[in-house]
């Protein structure tokens, strides 16, 4: 379940125009949290760096299931929410 924007973005090397912090939890914030834990800005950067078209997601929730870090180790995530309320303000939301 990815936005149309992120599909377009991954083709070119696109840089964000601006960034703000997440204020409340959402599905998007959850996935951004997972990308940022693995060392990426967001799905756009992950796809550029790893040269992949798809990110493995949980079919039930749409949350990211598995990410490969830059050093090629893998991060595995639960199907439930992992980003706690206290961590929400740490999540960076990039605007393209």
mmCIF file of N, CA and C in Angstrom:
data_model
loop_
_atom_site.group_PDB
_atom_site.id
_atom_site.type_symbol
_atom_site.label_atom_id
_atom_site.label_comp_id
_atom_site.label_asym_id
_atom_site.label_seq_id
_atom_site.Cartn_x
_atom_site.Cartn_y
_atom_site.Cartn_z
ATOM 1 N N UNK A 1 0.845 -1.186 0.000
ATOM 2 C CA UNK A 1 0.000 0.000 0.000
ATOM 3 C C UNK A 1 0.883 1.239 0.000
ATOM 4 N N UNK A 2 1.435 1.591 -1.122
ATOM 5 C CA UNK A 2 2.303 2.760 -1.140
ATOM 6 C C UNK A 2 1.635 3.859 -1.930
ATOM 7 N N UNK A 3 1.902 5.074 -1.530
ATOM 8 C CA UNK A 3 1.302 6.200 -2.227
ATOM 9 C C UNK A 3 1.848 6.287 -3.644
ATOM 10 N N UNK A 4 1.086 6.897 -4.513
ATOM 11 C CA UNK A 4 1.510 7.085 -5.898
ATOM 12 C C UNK A 4 2.810 7.878 -5.933
ATOM 13 N N UNK A 5 2.912 8.829 -5.033
ATOM 14 C CA UNK A 5 4.091 9.682 -5.011
ATOM 15 C C UNK A 5 5.349 8.848 -4.861
ATOM 16 N N UNK A 6 5.344 7.912 -3.932
ATOM 17 C CA UNK A 6 6.566 7.151 -3.686
ATOM 18 C C UNK A 6 6.920 6.262 -4.875
ATOM 19 N N UNK A 7 5.927 5.873 -5.664
ATOM 20 C CA UNK A 7 6.221 5.087 -6.868
ATOM 21 C C UNK A 7 6.990 5.929 -7.881
ATOM 22 N N UNK A 8 6.550 7.156 -8.051
ATOM 23 C CA UNK A 8 7.191 8.061 -9.009
ATOM 24 C C UNK A 8 8.600 8.413 -8.553
ATOM 25 N N UNK A 9 8.729 8.674 -7.263
ATOM 26 C CA UNK A 9 9.977 9.149 -6.676
ATOM 27 C C UNK A 9 11.152 8.217 -6.868
ATOM 28 N N UNK A 10 10.879 6.933 -6.775
ATOM 29 C CA UNK A 10 11.979 5.988 -6.694
ATOM 30 C C UNK A 10 12.771 5.920 -7.984
ATOM 31 N N UNK A 11 12.195 6.368 -9.075
ATOM 32 C CA UNK A 11 12.896 6.269 -10.351
ATOM 33 C C UNK A 11 14.100 7.213 -10.393
ATOM 34 N N UNK A 12 13.896 8.435 -9.960
ATOM 35 C CA UNK A 12 14.981 9.419 -10.017
ATOM 36 C C UNK A 12 15.574 9.606 -8.627
ATOM 37 N N UNK A 13 16.718 10.244 -8.587
ATOM 38 C CA UNK A 13 17.355 10.486 -7.296
ATOM 39 C C UNK A 13 16.782 11.778 -6.714
ATOM 40 N N UNK A 14 15.699 11.642 -5.995
ATOM 41 C CA UNK A 14 14.959 12.801 -5.532
ATOM 42 C C UNK A 14 15.327 13.116 -4.088
ATOM 43 N N UNK A 15 15.502 14.378 -3.817
ATOM 44 C CA UNK A 15 15.816 14.808 -2.449
ATOM 45 C C UNK A 15 14.601 15.544 -1.876
ATOM 46 N N UNK A 16 14.374 15.391 -0.580
ATOM 47 C CA UNK A 16 13.208 16.066 0.012
ATOM 48 C C UNK A 16 13.378 17.580 0.029
ATOM 49 N N UNK A 17 12.244 18.285 -0.072
ATOM 50 C CA UNK A 17 12.250 19.748 -0.024
ATOM 51 C C UNK A 17 12.305 20.234 1.419
ATOM 52 N N UNK A 18 11.598 19.520 2.276
ATOM 53 C CA UNK A 18 11.565 19.936 3.673
ATOM 54 C C UNK A 18 11.305 18.736 4.571
ATOM 55 N N UNK A 19 11.408 18.967 5.881
ATOM 56 C CA UNK A 19 11.219 17.892 6.851
ATOM 57 C C UNK A 19 10.513 18.471 8.065
ATOM 58 N N UNK A 20 9.595 17.709 8.623
ATOM 59 C CA UNK A 20 9.026 18.073 9.918
ATOM 60 C C UNK A 20 8.907 16.812 10.757
ATOM 61 N N UNK A 21 8.664 16.997 12.034
ATOM 62 C CA UNK A 21 8.543 15.852 12.935
ATOM 63 C C UNK A 21 7.085 15.403 13.014
ATOM 64 N N UNK A 22 6.919 14.102 13.181
ATOM 65 C CA UNK A 22 5.565 13.561 13.328
ATOM 66 C C UNK A 22 4.968 14.039 14.643
ATOM 67 N N UNK A 23 3.686 14.358 14.626
ATOM 68 C CA UNK A 23 3.024 14.806 15.847
ATOM 69 C C UNK A 23 2.144 13.726 16.432
ATOM 70 N N UNK A 24 1.508 12.947 15.574
ATOM 71 C CA UNK A 24 0.736 11.833 16.107
ATOM 72 C C UNK A 24 0.943 10.594 15.246
ATOM 73 N N UNK A 25 0.729 9.439 15.883
ATOM 74 C CA UNK A 25 1.001 8.180 15.218
ATOM 75 C C UNK A 25 0.014 7.934 14.086
ATOM 76 N N UNK A 26 0.510 7.352 13.000
ATOM 77 C CA UNK A 26 -0.348 6.895 11.904
ATOM 78 C C UNK A 26 0.380 5.737 11.236
ATOM 79 N N UNK A 27 -0.271 5.092 10.289
ATOM 80 C CA UNK A 27 0.371 3.997 9.554
ATOM 81 C C UNK A 27 1.635 4.496 8.858
ATOM 82 N N UNK A 28 1.546 5.696 8.280
ATOM 83 C CA UNK A 28 2.708 6.246 7.572
ATOM 84 C C UNK A 28 3.862 6.516 8.527
ATOM 85 N N UNK A 29 3.533 7.064 9.687
ATOM 86 C CA UNK A 29 4.564 7.358 10.689
ATOM 87 C C UNK A 29 5.211 6.046 11.144
ATOM 88 N N UNK A 30 4.403 5.022 11.313
ATOM 89 C CA UNK A 30 4.930 3.710 11.705
ATOM 90 C C UNK A 30 5.966 3.217 10.696
ATOM 91 N N UNK A 31 5.643 3.300 9.417
ATOM 92 C CA UNK A 31 6.577 2.823 8.412
ATOM 93 C C UNK A 31 7.816 3.707 8.323
ATOM 94 N N UNK A 32 7.652 5.017 8.461
ATOM 95 C CA UNK A 32 8.812 5.911 8.472
ATOM 96 C C UNK A 32 9.730 5.564 9.635
ATOM 97 N N UNK A 33 9.135 5.279 10.789
ATOM 98 C CA UNK A 33 9.896 4.883 11.970
ATOM 99 C C UNK A 33 10.754 3.660 11.658
ATOM 100 N N UNK A 34 10.189 2.701 10.953
ATOM 101 C CA UNK A 34 10.914 1.476 10.614
ATOM 102 C C UNK A 34 12.052 1.754 9.643
ATOM 103 N N UNK A 35 11.793 2.572 8.623
ATOM 104 C CA UNK A 35 12.872 2.916 7.687
ATOM 105 C C UNK A 35 13.989 3.652 8.412
ATOM 106 N N UNK A 36 13.618 4.569 9.306
ATOM 107 C CA UNK A 36 14.630 5.371 9.986
ATOM 108 C C UNK A 36 15.418 4.540 10.990
ATOM 109 N N UNK A 37 14.799 3.560 11.592
ATOM 110 C CA UNK A 37 15.531 2.654 12.476
ATOM 111 C C UNK A 37 16.599 1.895 11.703
ATOM 112 N N UNK A 38 16.282 1.559 10.463
ATOM 113 C CA UNK A 38 17.210 0.779 9.639
ATOM 114 C C UNK A 38 18.251 1.677 8.962
ATOM 115 N N UNK A 39 18.152 2.983 9.186
ATOM 116 C CA UNK A 39 19.178 3.886 8.686
ATOM 117 C C UNK A 39 18.846 4.601 7.390
ATOM 118 N N UNK A 40 17.575 4.644 7.051
ATOM 119 C CA UNK A 40 17.156 5.335 5.832
ATOM 120 C C UNK A 40 16.200 6.457 6.178
ATOM 121 N N UNK A 41 16.116 7.434 5.273
ATOM 122 C CA UNK A 41 15.203 8.545 5.463
ATOM 123 C C UNK A 41 13.768 8.039 5.381
ATOM 124 N N UNK A 42 13.494 7.282 4.339
ATOM 125 C CA UNK A 42 12.129 6.816 4.088
ATOM 126 C C UNK A 42 12.180 5.765 2.981
ATOM 127 N N UNK A 43 11.015 5.379 2.509
ATOM 128 C CA UNK A 43 10.942 4.337 1.484
ATOM 129 C C UNK A 43 11.646 4.756 0.196
ATOM 130 N N UNK A 44 11.535 6.035 -0.137
ATOM 131 C CA UNK A 44 12.159 6.537 -1.367
ATOM 132 C C UNK A 44 13.663 6.287 -1.335
ATOM 133 N N UNK A 45 14.306 6.697 -0.237
ATOM 134 C CA UNK A 45 15.754 6.523 -0.140
ATOM 135 C C UNK A 45 16.123 5.036 -0.097
ATOM 136 N N UNK A 46 15.331 4.246 0.622
ATOM 137 C CA UNK A 46 15.608 2.813 0.717
ATOM 138 C C UNK A 46 15.619 2.182 -0.674
ATOM 139 N N UNK A 47 14.615 2.506 -1.475
ATOM 140 C CA UNK A 47 14.522 1.910 -2.807
ATOM 141 C C UNK A 47 15.666 2.380 -3.702
ATOM 142 N N UNK A 48 16.090 3.614 -3.520
ATOM 143 C CA UNK A 48 17.213 4.128 -4.312
ATOM 144 C C UNK A 48 18.500 3.400 -3.933
ATOM 145 N N UNK A 49 18.746 3.273 -2.635
ATOM 146 C CA UNK A 49 19.997 2.689 -2.175
ATOM 147 C C UNK A 49 20.044 1.193 -2.471
ATOM 148 N N UNK A 50 18.955 0.510 -2.184
ATOM 149 C CA UNK A 50 18.930 -0.948 -2.324
ATOM 150 C C UNK A 50 18.512 -1.409 -3.715
ATOM 151 N N UNK A 51 18.086 -0.465 -4.553
ATOM 152 C CA UNK A 51 17.684 -0.808 -5.924
ATOM 153 C C UNK A 51 16.614 -1.897 -5.944
ATOM 154 N N UNK A 52 15.602 -1.716 -5.117
ATOM 155 C CA UNK A 52 14.483 -2.658 -5.103
ATOM 156 C C UNK A 52 13.212 -1.927 -5.507
ATOM 157 N N UNK A 53 12.259 -2.675 -6.045
ATOM 158 C CA UNK A 53 10.985 -2.077 -6.439
ATOM 159 C C UNK A 53 9.946 -2.184 -5.334
ATOM 160 N N UNK A 54 10.070 -3.247 -4.547
ATOM 161 C CA UNK A 54 9.075 -3.493 -3.515
ATOM 162 C C UNK A 54 9.738 -3.650 -2.156
ATOM 163 N N UNK A 55 9.024 -3.208 -1.130
ATOM 164 C CA UNK A 55 9.454 -3.417 0.244
ATOM 165 C C UNK A 55 8.503 -4.464 0.814
ATOM 166 N N UNK A 56 9.055 -5.446 1.526
ATOM 167 C CA UNK A 56 8.191 -6.494 2.080
ATOM 168 C C UNK A 56 7.338 -5.943 3.214
ATOM 169 N N UNK A 57 6.023 -6.100 3.067
ATOM 170 C CA UNK A 57 5.104 -5.591 4.092
ATOM 171 C C UNK A 57 4.206 -6.712 4.603
ATOM 172 N N UNK A 58 3.676 -6.511 5.809
ATOM 173 C CA UNK A 58 2.710 -7.450 6.366
ATOM 174 C C UNK A 58 1.396 -7.250 5.625
ATOM 175 N N UNK A 59 0.809 -8.326 5.078
ATOM 176 C CA UNK A 59 -0.452 -8.140 4.344
ATOM 177 C C UNK A 59 -1.592 -7.639 5.238
ATOM 178 N N UNK A 60 -1.582 -8.021 6.509
ATOM 179 C CA UNK A 60 -2.690 -7.639 7.403
ATOM 180 C C UNK A 60 -2.675 -6.148 7.723
ATOM 181 N N UNK A 61 -1.492 -5.609 7.951
ATOM 182 C CA UNK A 61 -1.422 -4.230 8.440
ATOM 183 C C UNK A 61 -0.832 -3.267 7.417
ATOM 184 N N UNK A 62 -0.082 -3.781 6.454
ATOM 185 C CA UNK A 62 0.581 -2.894 5.501
ATOM 186 C C UNK A 62 1.878 -2.322 6.051
ATOM 187 N N UNK A 63 2.250 -2.716 7.275
ATOM 188 C CA UNK A 63 3.491 -2.213 7.854
ATOM 189 C C UNK A 63 4.683 -2.934 7.232
ATOM 190 N N UNK A 64 5.809 -2.265 7.223
ATOM 191 C CA UNK A 64 7.034 -2.855 6.695
ATOM 192 C C UNK A 64 7.401 -4.080 7.529
ATOM 193 N N UNK A 65 7.759 -5.154 6.840
ATOM 194 C CA UNK A 65 8.047 -6.419 7.514
ATOM 195 C C UNK A 65 9.543 -6.621 7.708
ATOM 196 N N UNK A 66 10.331 -6.283 6.670
ATOM 197 C CA UNK A 66 11.757 -6.586 6.698
ATOM 198 C C UNK A 66 12.507 -5.535 5.903
ATOM 199 N N UNK A 67 13.612 -5.055 6.454
ATOM 200 C CA UNK A 67 14.451 -4.087 5.750
ATOM 201 C C UNK A 67 15.901 -4.521 5.814
ATOM 202 N N UNK A 68 16.632 -4.230 4.775
ATOM 203 C CA UNK A 68 18.060 -4.527 4.757
ATOM 204 C C UNK A 68 18.816 -3.237 5.022
ATOM 205 N N UNK A 69 19.660 -3.257 6.041
ATOM 206 C CA UNK A 69 20.451 -2.077 6.355
ATOM 207 C C UNK A 69 21.568 -1.900 5.342
ATOM 208 N N UNK A 70 22.261 -0.769 5.437
ATOM 209 C CA UNK A 70 23.341 -0.495 4.491
ATOM 210 C C UNK A 70 24.482 -1.498 4.625
ATOM 211 N N UNK A 71 24.639 -2.070 5.809
ATOM 212 C CA UNK A 71 25.705 -3.066 5.995
ATOM 213 C C UNK A 71 25.194 -4.477 5.683
ATOM 214 N N UNK A 72 24.007 -4.544 5.073
ATOM 215 C CA UNK A 72 23.391 -5.788 4.614
ATOM 216 C C UNK A 72 22.848 -6.701 5.707
ATOM 217 N N UNK A 73 22.838 -6.248 6.954
ATOM 218 C CA UNK A 73 22.119 -7.037 7.953
ATOM 219 C C UNK A 73 20.630 -6.701 7.815
ATOM 220 N N UNK A 74 19.790 -7.611 8.265
ATOM 221 C CA UNK A 74 18.352 -7.406 8.121
ATOM 222 C C UNK A 74 17.705 -7.002 9.426
ATOM 223 N N UNK A 75 16.711 -6.156 9.316
ATOM 224 C CA UNK A 75 15.832 -5.812 10.433
ATOM 225 C C UNK A 75 14.495 -6.468 10.142
ATOM 226 N N UNK A 76 13.949 -7.143 11.138
ATOM 227 C CA UNK A 76 12.626 -7.750 11.000
ATOM 228 C C UNK A 76 11.690 -7.044 11.967
ATOM 229 N N UNK A 77 10.485 -6.756 11.491
ATOM 230 C CA UNK A 77 9.528 -6.016 12.310
ATOM 231 C C UNK A 77 8.261 -6.829 12.532
ATOM 232 N N UNK A 78 7.584 -6.530 13.645
ATOM 233 C CA UNK A 78 6.319 -7.187 13.967
ATOM 234 C C UNK A 78 5.205 -6.673 13.072
ATOM 235 N N UNK A 79 4.114 -7.453 13.039
ATOM 236 C CA UNK A 79 2.972 -6.973 12.257
ATOM 237 C C UNK A 79 2.229 -5.877 13.015
ATOM 238 N N UNK A 80 2.383 -5.828 14.327
ATOM 239 C CA UNK A 80 1.720 -4.776 15.097
ATOM 240 C C UNK A 80 2.590 -3.529 15.156
ATOM 241 N N UNK A 81 1.981 -2.490 15.651
ATOM 242 C CA UNK A 81 2.664 -1.222 15.842
ATOM 243 C C UNK A 81 3.899 -1.376 16.729
ATOM 244 N N UNK A 82 5.008 -0.767 16.316
ATOM 245 C CA UNK A 82 6.231 -0.801 17.131
ATOM 246 C C UNK A 82 6.641 0.591 17.601
ATOM 247 N N UNK A 83 6.196 1.595 16.883
ATOM 248 C CA UNK A 83 6.579 2.971 17.228
ATOM 249 C C UNK A 83 5.699 3.448 18.379
ATOM 250 N N UNK A 84 6.282 3.569 19.565
ATOM 251 C CA UNK A 84 5.499 3.972 20.726
ATOM 252 C C UNK A 84 5.256 5.474 20.691
ATOM 253 N N UNK A 85 4.258 5.909 21.471
ATOM 254 C CA UNK A 85 3.917 7.335 21.494
ATOM 255 C C UNK A 85 5.125 8.206 21.801
ATOM 256 N N UNK A 86 5.982 7.739 22.717
ATOM 257 C CA UNK A 86 7.152 8.541 23.092
ATOM 258 C C UNK A 86 8.142 8.678 21.935
ATOM 259 N N UNK A 87 8.082 7.746 20.975
ATOM 260 C CA UNK A 87 9.005 7.788 19.843
ATOM 261 C C UNK A 87 8.459 8.561 18.640
ATOM 262 N N UNK A 88 7.159 8.853 18.665
ATOM 263 C CA UNK A 88 6.549 9.525 17.508
ATOM 264 C C UNK A 88 7.255 10.838 17.153
ATOM 265 N N UNK A 89 7.569 11.703 18.141
ATOM 266 C CA UNK A 89 8.228 12.979 17.775
ATOM 267 C C UNK A 89 9.633 12.805 17.196
ATOM 268 N N UNK A 90 10.226 11.635 17.349
ATOM 269 C CA UNK A 90 11.558 11.391 16.784
ATOM 270 C C UNK A 90 11.477 11.100 15.290
ATOM 271 N N UNK A 91 10.283 10.748 14.812
ATOM 272 C CA UNK A 91 10.126 10.354 13.417
ATOM 273 C C UNK A 91 10.138 11.588 12.517
ATOM 274 N N UNK A 92 10.982 11.551 11.509
ATOM 275 C CA UNK A 92 11.088 12.669 10.576
ATOM 276 C C UNK A 92 10.207 12.386 9.360
ATOM 277 N N UNK A 93 9.364 13.350 9.031
ATOM 278 C CA UNK A 93 8.472 13.220 7.885
ATOM 279 C C UNK A 93 9.006 14.139 6.793
ATOM 280 N N UNK A 94 9.407 13.562 5.673
ATOM 281 C CA UNK A 94 9.998 14.342 4.601
ATOM 282 C C UNK A 94 8.959 14.702 3.558
ATOM 283 N N UNK A 95 9.076 15.927 3.046
ATOM 284 C CA UNK A 95 8.154 16.409 2.029
ATOM 285 C C UNK A 95 8.912 16.587 0.738
ATOM 286 N N UNK A 96 8.365 16.043 -0.354
ATOM 287 C CA UNK A 96 9.048 16.108 -1.640
ATOM 288 C C UNK A 96 8.417 17.134 -2.556
#
